PDB file of C-alpha atoms in Angstrom:
ATOM      1  CA  UNK A   4      -0.744 -33.852  16.770  1.00  0.00           C
ATOM      2  CA  UNK A   5      -0.398 -35.981  13.698  1.00  0.00           C
ATOM      3  CA  UNK A   6      -0.015 -34.516  10.325  1.00  0.00           C
ATOM      4  CA  UNK A   7      -2.092 -36.522   7.935  1.00  0.00           C
ATOM      5  CA  UNK A   8      -0.421 -37.733   4.801  1.00  0.00           C
ATOM      6  CA  UNK A   9      -0.696 -35.571   1.642  1.00  0.00           C
ATOM      7  CA  UNK A  10      -1.675 -37.775  -1.428  1.00  0.00           C
ATOM      8  CA  UNK A  11       1.354 -36.181  -3.318  1.00  0.00           C
ATOM      9  CA  UNK A  12       3.368 -38.008  -1.053  1.00  0.00           C
ATOM     10  CA  UNK A  13       2.866 -41.221  -2.890  1.00  0.00           C
ATOM     11  CA  UNK A  14       3.471 -39.851  -6.201  1.00  0.00           C
ATOM     12  CA  UNK A  15       6.925 -40.541  -7.817  1.00  0.00           C
ATOM     13  CA  UNK A  16       9.020 -37.377  -8.141  1.00  0.00           C
ATOM     14  CA  UNK A  17      11.699 -36.382 -10.631  1.00  0.00           C
ATOM     15  CA  UNK A  18      14.648 -35.313  -9.352  1.00  0.00           C
ATOM     16  CA  UNK A  19      16.532 -32.175 -10.910  1.00  0.00           C
ATOM     17  CA  UNK A  20      18.949 -32.393 -13.767  1.00  0.00           C
ATOM     18  CA  UNK A  21      21.864 -32.178 -11.200  1.00  0.00           C
ATOM     19  CA  UNK A  22      20.654 -34.483  -8.899  1.00  0.00           C
ATOM     20  CA  UNK A  23      19.493 -37.261 -11.546  1.00  0.00           C
ATOM     21  CA  UNK A  24      23.179 -37.288 -12.738  1.00  0.00           C
ATOM     22  CA  UNK A  25      24.595 -37.603  -9.182  1.00  0.00           C
ATOM     23  CA  UNK A  26      24.621 -41.649  -9.197  1.00  0.00           C
ATOM     24  CA  UNK A  27      24.613 -42.711 -12.731  1.00  0.00           C
ATOM     25  CA  UNK A  28      22.886 -46.040 -13.600  1.00  0.00           C
ATOM     26  CA  UNK A  29      25.991 -47.167 -15.464  1.00  0.00           C
ATOM     27  CA  UNK A  30      28.195 -47.065 -12.612  1.00  0.00           C
ATOM     28  CA  UNK A  31      28.339 -48.953  -9.058  1.00  0.00           C
ATOM     29  CA  UNK A  32      26.888 -47.016  -6.432  1.00  0.00           C
ATOM     30  CA  UNK A  33      29.312 -48.856  -3.729  1.00  0.00           C
ATOM     31  CA  UNK A  34      26.088 -49.504  -1.657  1.00  0.00           C
ATOM     32  CA  UNK A  35      26.147 -52.814   0.471  1.00  0.00           C
ATOM     33  CA  UNK A  36      23.404 -55.099  -0.002  1.00  0.00           C
ATOM     34  CA  UNK A  37      22.964 -55.698   3.731  1.00  0.00           C
ATOM     35  CA  UNK A  38      22.357 -52.125   4.290  1.00  0.00           C
ATOM     36  CA  UNK A  39      20.682 -50.280   1.248  1.00  0.00           C
ATOM     37  CA  UNK A  40      20.611 -47.057   3.534  1.00  0.00           C
ATOM     38  CA  UNK A  41      24.442 -46.772   3.976  1.00  0.00           C
ATOM     39  CA  UNK A  42      26.184 -43.857   2.288  1.00  0.00           C
ATOM     40  CA  UNK A  43      28.335 -44.705  -0.751  1.00  0.00           C
ATOM     41  CA  UNK A  44      31.899 -45.310   0.380  1.00  0.00           C
ATOM     42  CA  UNK A  45      34.228 -42.235   0.023  1.00  0.00           C
ATOM     43  CA  UNK A  46      36.355 -42.051  -2.711  1.00  0.00           C
ATOM     44  CA  UNK A  47      39.675 -40.092  -2.251  1.00  0.00           C
ATOM     45  CA  UNK A  48      39.615 -36.843  -4.405  1.00  0.00           C
ATOM     46  CA  UNK A  49      41.953 -36.894  -7.326  1.00  0.00           C
ATOM     47  CA  UNK A  50      44.107 -33.813  -7.834  1.00  0.00           C
ATOM     48  CA  UNK A  51      43.865 -32.193 -11.011  1.00  0.00           C
ATOM     49  CA  UNK A  52      46.640 -33.456 -13.652  1.00  0.00           C
ATOM     50  CA  UNK A  53      47.832 -29.675 -14.177  1.00  0.00           C
ATOM     51  CA  UNK A  54      48.681 -29.550 -10.346  1.00  0.00           C
ATOM     52  CA  UNK A  55      50.174 -32.871 -10.422  1.00  0.00           C
ATOM     53  CA  UNK A  56      52.256 -31.815 -13.252  1.00  0.00           C
ATOM     54  CA  UNK A  57      53.323 -28.243 -11.630  1.00  0.00           C
ATOM     55  CA  UNK A  58      54.544 -30.056  -8.329  1.00  0.00           C
ATOM     56  CA  UNK A  59      56.428 -32.724  -9.841  1.00  0.00           C
ATOM     57  CA  UNK A  60      58.412 -30.446 -12.158  1.00  0.00           C
ATOM     58  CA  UNK A  61      58.933 -28.058  -9.259  1.00  0.00           C
ATOM     59  CA  UNK A  62      61.058 -30.491  -7.331  1.00  0.00           C
ATOM     60  CA  UNK A  63      63.990 -30.004  -9.260  1.00  0.00           C
ATOM     61  CA  UNK A  64      63.652 -26.326  -9.106  1.00  0.00           C
ATOM     62  CA  UNK A  65      63.121 -26.270  -5.258  1.00  0.00           C
ATOM     63  CA  UNK A  66      64.993 -29.309  -3.787  1.00  0.00           C
ATOM     64  CA  UNK A  67      62.162 -30.269  -1.991  1.00  0.00           C
ATOM     65  CA  UNK A  68      60.250 -33.429  -2.372  1.00  0.00           C
ATOM     66  CA  UNK A  69      56.556 -33.723  -3.678  1.00  0.00           C
ATOM     67  CA  UNK A  70      55.350 -34.661  -0.388  1.00  0.00           C
ATOM     68  CA  UNK A  71      56.663 -31.051   0.923  1.00  0.00           C
ATOM     69  CA  UNK A  72      55.539 -28.960  -1.593  1.00  0.00           C
ATOM     70  CA  UNK A  73      52.002 -30.742  -1.358  1.00  0.00           C
ATOM     71  CA  UNK A  74      52.084 -30.371   2.484  1.00  0.00           C
ATOM     72  CA  UNK A  75      52.451 -26.346   2.065  1.00  0.00           C
ATOM     73  CA  UNK A  76      48.994 -26.089   0.675  1.00  0.00           C
ATOM     74  CA  UNK A  77      49.836 -23.300  -1.732  1.00  0.00           C
ATOM     75  CA  UNK A  78      50.727 -25.367  -5.079  1.00  0.00           C
ATOM     76  CA  UNK A  79      47.247 -24.109  -6.540  1.00  0.00           C
ATOM     77  CA  UNK A  80      47.757 -20.622  -5.532  1.00  0.00           C
ATOM     78  CA  UNK A  81      51.597 -20.353  -7.050  1.00  0.00           C
ATOM     79  CA  UNK A  82      50.636 -21.872 -10.216  1.00  0.00           C
ATOM     80  CA  UNK A  83      47.674 -19.396 -10.521  1.00  0.00           C
ATOM     81  CA  UNK A  84      49.859 -16.466  -9.495  1.00  0.00           C
ATOM     82  CA  UNK A  85      52.835 -17.498 -11.987  1.00  0.00           C
ATOM     83  CA  UNK A  86      50.215 -17.524 -14.815  1.00  0.00           C
ATOM     84  CA  UNK A  87      48.875 -14.316 -13.985  1.00  0.00           C
ATOM     85  CA  UNK A  88      52.271 -12.778 -13.438  1.00  0.00           C
ATOM     86  CA  UNK A  89      53.766 -13.841 -16.774  1.00  0.00           C
ATOM     87  CA  UNK A  90      50.896 -14.475 -18.768  1.00  0.00           C
ATOM     88  CA  UNK A  91      48.808 -17.592 -19.547  1.00  0.00           C
ATOM     89  CA  UNK A  92      50.543 -18.436 -23.138  1.00  0.00           C
ATOM     90  CA  UNK A  93      53.785 -17.155 -22.165  1.00  0.00           C
ATOM     91  CA  UNK A  94      53.947 -19.374 -18.987  1.00  0.00           C
ATOM     92  CA  UNK A  95      52.929 -22.370 -21.019  1.00  0.00           C
ATOM     93  CA  UNK A  96      56.044 -21.610 -23.243  1.00  0.00           C
ATOM     94  CA  UNK A  97      57.974 -21.476 -20.475  1.00  0.00           C
ATOM     95  CA  UNK A  98      56.911 -24.586 -18.765  1.00  0.00           C
ATOM     96  CA  UNK A  99      57.098 -26.588 -21.845  1.00  0.00           C
ATOM     97  CA  UNK A 100      60.715 -25.690 -22.447  1.00  0.00           C
ATOM     98  CA  UNK A 101      61.662 -26.394 -18.649  1.00  0.00           C
ATOM     99  CA  UNK A 102      59.716 -30.012 -18.993  1.00  0.00           C
ATOM    100  CA  UNK A 103      61.967 -30.322 -22.293  1.00  0.00           C
ATOM    101  CA  UNK A 104      65.139 -29.396 -20.281  1.00  0.00           C
ATOM    102  CA  UNK A 105      64.582 -31.803 -17.607  1.00  0.00           C
ATOM    103  CA  UNK A 106      63.540 -34.553 -20.092  1.00  0.00           C
ATOM    104  CA  UNK A 107      66.993 -34.034 -21.930  1.00  0.00           C
ATOM    105  CA  UNK A 108      68.959 -34.288 -18.670  1.00  0.00           C
ATOM    106  CA  UNK A 109      69.559 -30.412 -18.349  1.00  0.00           C
ATOM    107  CA  UNK A 110      68.614 -27.598 -16.318  1.00  0.00           C
ATOM    108  CA  UNK A 111      68.292 -24.028 -16.200  1.00  0.00           C
ATOM    109  CA  UNK A 112      70.919 -23.460 -18.096  1.00  0.00           C
ATOM    110  CA  UNK A 113      69.327 -24.783 -21.247  1.00  0.00           C
ATOM    111  CA  UNK A 114      66.639 -22.294 -20.908  1.00  0.00           C
ATOM    112  CA  UNK A 115      66.516 -18.656 -22.655  1.00  0.00           C
ATOM    113  CA  UNK A 116      67.410 -15.933 -20.070  1.00  0.00           C
ATOM    114  CA  UNK A 117      63.674 -14.747 -19.758  1.00  0.00           C
ATOM    115  CA  UNK A 118      62.801 -18.056 -18.802  1.00  0.00           C
ATOM    116  CA  UNK A 119      65.485 -18.559 -16.561  1.00  0.00           C
ATOM    117  CA  UNK A 120      64.071 -15.416 -14.744  1.00  0.00           C
ATOM    118  CA  UNK A 121      60.765 -17.187 -14.749  1.00  0.00           C
ATOM    119  CA  UNK A 122      62.282 -20.339 -12.879  1.00  0.00           C
ATOM    120  CA  UNK A 123      64.099 -17.871 -10.710  1.00  0.00           C
ATOM    121  CA  UNK A 124      60.884 -16.319  -9.580  1.00  0.00           C
ATOM    122  CA  UNK A 125      59.318 -19.661  -8.945  1.00  0.00           C
ATOM    123  CA  UNK A 126      61.659 -20.586  -6.597  1.00  0.00           C
ATOM    124  CA  UNK A 127      62.079 -17.404  -4.943  1.00  0.00           C
ATOM    125  CA  UNK A 128      57.861 -17.628  -4.818  1.00  0.00           C
ATOM    126  CA  UNK A 129      58.416 -21.369  -2.996  1.00  0.00           C
ATOM    127  CA  UNK A 130      61.036 -20.211  -0.586  1.00  0.00           C
ATOM    128  CA  UNK A 131      59.606 -16.986   0.522  1.00  0.00           C
ATOM    129  CA  UNK A 132      56.279 -16.738  -0.279  1.00  0.00           C
ATOM    130  CA  UNK A 133      56.596 -13.564  -2.548  1.00  0.00           C
ATOM    131  CA  UNK A 134      56.419 -13.026  -5.911  1.00  0.00           C
ATOM    132  CA  UNK A 135      59.693 -11.138  -6.578  1.00  0.00           C
ATOM    133  CA  UNK A 136      60.580  -8.080  -8.781  1.00  0.00           C
ATOM    134  CA  UNK A 137      61.692  -9.341 -12.411  1.00  0.00           C
ATOM    135  CA  UNK A 138      64.859  -8.468 -14.192  1.00  0.00           C
ATOM    136  CA  UNK A 139      63.733  -5.250 -16.376  1.00  0.00           C
ATOM    137  CA  UNK A 140      65.098  -7.267 -19.490  1.00  0.00           C
ATOM    138  CA  UNK A 141      62.679 -10.026 -18.542  1.00  0.00           C
ATOM    139  CA  UNK A 142      59.853  -7.924 -17.650  1.00  0.00           C
ATOM    140  CA  UNK A 143      60.192  -6.030 -20.928  1.00  0.00           C
ATOM    141  CA  UNK A 144      60.334  -9.271 -22.960  1.00  0.00           C
ATOM    142  CA  UNK A 145      57.180 -10.889 -21.340  1.00  0.00           C
ATOM    143  CA  UNK A 146      55.326  -7.715 -22.069  1.00  0.00           C
ATOM    144  CA  UNK A 147      53.888  -7.657 -18.364  1.00  0.00           C
ATOM    145  CA  UNK A 148      50.965  -5.224 -17.829  1.00  0.00           C
ATOM    146  CA  UNK A 149      51.394  -5.492 -13.852  1.00  0.00           C
ATOM    147  CA  UNK A 150      53.501  -3.410 -11.914  1.00  0.00           C
ATOM    148  CA  UNK A 151      57.052  -4.827 -11.700  1.00  0.00           C
ATOM    149  CA  UNK A 152      57.002  -5.056  -7.743  1.00  0.00           C
ATOM    150  CA  UNK A 153      57.314  -7.626  -5.244  1.00  0.00           C
ATOM    151  CA  UNK A 154      54.255  -8.788  -3.430  1.00  0.00           C
ATOM    152  CA  UNK A 155      52.884 -11.559  -1.420  1.00  0.00           C
ATOM    153  CA  UNK A 156      50.071 -13.298  -3.107  1.00  0.00           C
ATOM    154  CA  UNK A 157      48.367 -14.645   0.560  1.00  0.00           C
ATOM    155  CA  UNK A 158      49.224 -14.583   4.102  1.00  0.00           C
ATOM    156  CA  UNK A 159      49.573 -18.266   4.185  1.00  0.00           C
ATOM    157  CA  UNK A 160      52.362 -17.998   1.446  1.00  0.00           C
ATOM    158  CA  UNK A 161      54.404 -16.283   4.076  1.00  0.00           C
ATOM    159  CA  UNK A 162      53.989 -19.073   6.818  1.00  0.00           C
ATOM    160  CA  UNK A 163      54.377 -21.964   4.516  1.00  0.00           C
ATOM    161  CA  UNK A 164      57.826 -20.504   2.757  1.00  0.00           C
ATOM    162  CA  UNK A 165      60.309 -23.420   2.215  1.00  0.00           C
ATOM    163  CA  UNK A 166      62.916 -21.271   3.558  1.00  0.00           C
ATOM    164  CA  UNK A 167      62.022 -21.802   7.252  1.00  0.00           C
ATOM    165  CA  UNK A 168      62.196 -25.587   6.718  1.00  0.00           C
ATOM    166  CA  UNK A 169      65.833 -25.432   5.148  1.00  0.00           C
ATOM    167  CA  UNK A 170      66.925 -24.893   9.010  1.00  0.00           C
ATOM    168  CA  UNK A 171      64.110 -26.356  11.094  1.00  0.00           C
ATOM    169  CA  UNK A 172      62.949 -23.007  11.946  1.00  0.00           C
ATOM    170  CA  UNK A 173      59.809 -21.216  11.948  1.00  0.00           C
ATOM    171  CA  UNK A 174      58.248 -17.994  10.576  1.00  0.00           C
ATOM    172  CA  UNK A 175      58.309 -15.164  13.004  1.00  0.00           C
ATOM    173  CA  UNK A 176      54.508 -15.082  14.558  1.00  0.00           C
ATOM    174  CA  UNK A 177      53.535 -18.361  13.375  1.00  0.00           C
ATOM    175  CA  UNK A 178      53.997 -22.000  13.750  1.00  0.00           C
ATOM    176  CA  UNK A 179      56.177 -21.731  17.128  1.00  0.00           C
ATOM    177  CA  UNK A 180      57.957 -24.961  17.965  1.00  0.00           C
ATOM    178  CA  UNK A 181      57.130 -24.978  21.421  1.00  0.00           C
ATOM    179  CA  UNK A 182      58.901 -24.192  24.761  1.00  0.00           C
ATOM    180  CA  UNK A 183      62.659 -24.718  24.952  1.00  0.00           C
ATOM    181  CA  UNK A 184      62.990 -26.112  21.641  1.00  0.00           C
ATOM    182  CA  UNK A 185      65.712 -23.436  20.650  1.00  0.00           C
ATOM    183  CA  UNK A 186      67.779 -25.214  23.128  1.00  0.00           C
ATOM    184  CA  UNK A 187      68.179 -28.205  20.942  1.00  0.00           C
ATOM    185  CA  UNK A 188      70.443 -28.460  18.302  1.00  0.00           C
ATOM    186  CA  UNK A 189      68.611 -28.928  14.906  1.00  0.00           C
ATOM    187  CA  UNK A 190      69.497 -32.075  12.896  1.00  0.00           C
ATOM    188  CA  UNK A 191      72.522 -31.801  10.620  1.00  0.00           C
ATOM    189  CA  UNK A 192      71.348 -30.796   7.074  1.00  0.00           C
ATOM    190  CA  UNK A 193      71.323 -33.879   4.649  1.00  0.00           C
ATOM    191  CA  UNK A 194      74.262 -34.337   2.138  1.00  0.00           C
ATOM    192  CA  UNK A 195      74.194 -34.004  -1.705  1.00  0.00           C
ATOM    193  CA  UNK A 196      73.927 -37.642  -2.134  1.00  0.00           C
ATOM    194  CA  UNK A 197      71.202 -37.858   0.415  1.00  0.00           C
ATOM    195  CA  UNK A 198      69.291 -35.393  -1.142  1.00  0.00           C
ATOM    196  CA  UNK A 199      69.472 -36.801  -4.868  1.00  0.00           C
ATOM    197  CA  UNK A 200      68.405 -40.037  -3.239  1.00  0.00           C
ATOM    198  CA  UNK A 201      65.234 -38.588  -1.356  1.00  0.00           C
ATOM    199  CA  UNK A 202      64.164 -36.598  -4.551  1.00  0.00           C
ATOM    200  CA  UNK A 203      64.642 -39.706  -7.203  1.00  0.00           C
ATOM    201  CA  UNK A 204      67.468 -37.965  -8.750  1.00  0.00           C
ATOM    202  CA  UNK A 205      70.409 -40.501  -7.935  1.00  0.00           C
ATOM    203  CA  UNK A 206      70.490 -41.634 -11.533  1.00  0.00           C
ATOM    204  CA  UNK A 207      70.135 -38.072 -13.059  1.00  0.00           C
ATOM    205  CA  UNK A 208      73.180 -36.690 -14.439  1.00  0.00           C
ATOM    206  CA  UNK A 209      74.307 -33.308 -12.600  1.00  0.00           C
ATOM    207  CA  UNK A 210      75.430 -31.097 -15.064  1.00  0.00           C
ATOM    208  CA  UNK A 211      73.760 -27.727 -14.166  1.00  0.00           C
ATOM    209  CA  UNK A 212      75.865 -25.008 -16.088  1.00  0.00           C
ATOM    210  CA  UNK A 213      78.307 -27.669 -17.084  1.00  0.00           C
ATOM    211  CA  UNK A 214      78.954 -29.337 -20.343  1.00  0.00           C
ATOM    212  CA  UNK A 215      79.568 -32.675 -18.760  1.00  0.00           C
ATOM    213  CA  UNK A 216      78.681 -34.463 -15.817  1.00  0.00           C
ATOM    214  CA  UNK A 217      80.816 -34.154 -12.858  1.00  0.00           C
ATOM    215  CA  UNK A 218      80.803 -35.465  -9.203  1.00  0.00           C
ATOM    216  CA  UNK A 219      79.217 -33.103  -6.737  1.00  0.00           C
ATOM    217  CA  UNK A 220      82.379 -32.209  -4.722  1.00  0.00           C
ATOM    218  CA  UNK A 221      83.860 -30.938  -8.265  1.00  0.00           C
ATOM    219  CA  UNK A 222      81.183 -28.549  -9.173  1.00  0.00           C
ATOM    220  CA  UNK A 223      82.395 -24.864  -8.917  1.00  0.00           C
ATOM    221  CA  UNK A 224      81.418 -22.800  -5.800  1.00  0.00           C
ATOM    222  CA  UNK A 225      79.940 -20.342  -8.057  1.00  0.00           C
ATOM    223  CA  UNK A 226      77.191 -22.893  -9.743  1.00  0.00           C
ATOM    224  CA  UNK A 227      76.191 -24.169  -6.282  1.00  0.00           C
ATOM    225  CA  UNK A 228      72.844 -22.732  -4.727  1.00  0.00           C
ATOM    226  CA  UNK A 229      72.786 -20.387  -2.264  1.00  0.00           C
ATOM    227  CA  UNK A 230      74.229 -16.925  -1.296  1.00  0.00           C
ATOM    228  CA  UNK A 231      77.660 -16.251  -2.237  1.00  0.00           C
ATOM    229  CA  UNK A 232      80.272 -15.371   0.229  1.00  0.00           C
ATOM    230  CA  UNK A 233      80.533 -11.826  -1.382  1.00  0.00           C
ATOM    231  CA  UNK A 234      77.133 -11.153  -0.574  1.00  0.00           C
ATOM    232  CA  UNK A 235      77.320 -11.569   2.837  1.00  0.00           C
ATOM    233  CA  UNK A 236      80.019  -8.854   3.587  1.00  0.00           C
ATOM    234  CA  UNK A 237      78.770  -5.720   4.661  1.00  0.00           C
ATOM    235  CA  UNK A 238      79.186  -2.531   2.500  1.00  0.00           C
ATOM    236  CA  UNK A 239      81.291  -0.734   5.273  1.00  0.00           C
ATOM    237  CA  UNK A 240      83.642  -3.707   5.381  1.00  0.00           C
ATOM    238  CA  UNK A 241      84.367  -3.585   1.309  1.00  0.00           C
ATOM    239  CA  UNK A 242      87.829  -1.727   0.600  1.00  0.00           C
ATOM    240  CA  UNK A 243      87.461   1.394  -1.622  1.00  0.00           C
ATOM    241  CA  UNK A 244      88.879   1.496  -4.930  1.00  0.00           C
ATOM    242  CA  UNK A 245      92.435   2.801  -4.674  1.00  0.00           C
ATOM    243  CA  UNK A 246      92.758   6.482  -6.556  1.00  0.00           C
ATOM    244  CA  UNK A 247      94.526   5.646  -9.843  1.00  0.00           C
ATOM    245  CA  UNK A 248      98.355   6.403  -9.853  1.00  0.00           C
ATOM    246  CA  UNK A 249      99.413   9.582 -11.394  1.00  0.00           C
ATOM    247  CA  UNK A 250     102.444   9.290 -13.670  1.00  0.00           C
ATOM    248  CA  UNK A 251     105.569  10.516 -12.446  1.00  0.00           C
ATOM    249  CA  UNK A 252     107.208  13.655 -13.565  1.00  0.00           C
ATOM    250  CA  UNK A 253     109.709  12.836 -16.446  1.00  0.00           C
ATOM    251  CA  UNK A 254     113.445  13.374 -14.984  1.00  0.00           C
ATOM    252  CA  UNK A 255     114.932  16.485 -15.541  1.00  0.00           C
ATOM    253  CA  UNK A 256     118.743  17.063 -15.581  1.00  0.00           C
ATOM    254  CA  UNK A 257     119.933  18.491 -12.673  1.00  0.00           C
ATOM    255  CA  UNK A 258     121.036  22.120 -12.606  1.00  0.00           C
ATOM    256  CA  UNK A 259     124.731  22.608 -11.532  1.00  0.00           C
ATOM    257  CA  UNK A 260     124.842  23.617  -7.823  1.00  0.00           C
ATOM    258  CA  UNK A 261     125.930  27.500  -7.434  1.00  0.00           C
ATOM    259  CA  UNK A 262     129.397  27.684  -6.027  1.00  0.00           C
ATOM    260  CA  UNK A 263     129.320  28.799  -2.137  1.00  0.00           C
ATOM    261  CA  UNK A 264     130.504  32.563  -1.518  1.00  0.00           C
ATOM    262  CA  UNK A 265     133.821  32.725   0.087  1.00  0.00           C
ATOM    263  CA  UNK A 266     133.619  33.776   4.055  1.00  0.00           C
ATOM    264  CA  UNK A 267     134.838  36.760   4.817  1.00  0.00           C
ATOM    265  CA  UNK A 268     137.064  37.478   8.175  1.00  0.00           C
ATOM    266  CA  UNK A 269     134.046  39.517   9.522  1.00  0.00           C
ATOM    267  CA  UNK A 270     131.869  36.868   9.188  1.00  0.00           C
ATOM    268  CA  UNK A 271     133.823  33.955  10.696  1.00  0.00           C
ATOM    269  CA  UNK A 272     134.673  36.277  13.575  1.00  0.00           C
ATOM    270  CA  UNK A 273     131.036  37.046  14.129  1.00  0.00           C
TER     271      UNK A 273
END
């Protein structure tokens, strides 16, 4: 059965406002002349400027390249989480201070104690996928209204934690590497010079916590990232503190020994 055409089909129809501006007349539509029915060429989506800025300045915090941070798919989640936990204005102040420190060739040592705590929380978030409990002093200084407890902002954050990539492992219960892969030795970790070259920091002075630039081999152990050896000692292996020594009693003059009683013949015979 053929449906007769309606007279209204021959009339021009005005597009709604949102559709009328979909293809503005002053911009090219990327339609080829030989095939006017072809859809416009796909244009790659541009990342928001604030997200690009966030990832770029998280590279020195995490030690991972921007490619790896984007690959987690959690950049937007982490940025929103940090803003909610710190506060919009206070996070903006921290971010400005962190960018200023990087521009001047410094690191977290140039930040205030509260800003250093926020930087630590961001590093913790990228590596473990959880927002940590802040130091009580920083929690009070930020005047946070939320509870000061550790939490995971989304299930995907645990899976995409950077900590698994540091030793070429995988999160338990997700992203299995495949049968038999645990029998293969993981590649050796890159050296400091290689990491700095990857991150584009080869020409940036390394003076984290130091007044002057020093070679990486001369950096004190307590300023290097990672766990300290003292934290790996189980509590049962830590020796207890020795009891305080009691002061010795003052020496007193010895009393003269009592003379021995003479022995009688009866005692000697017995």
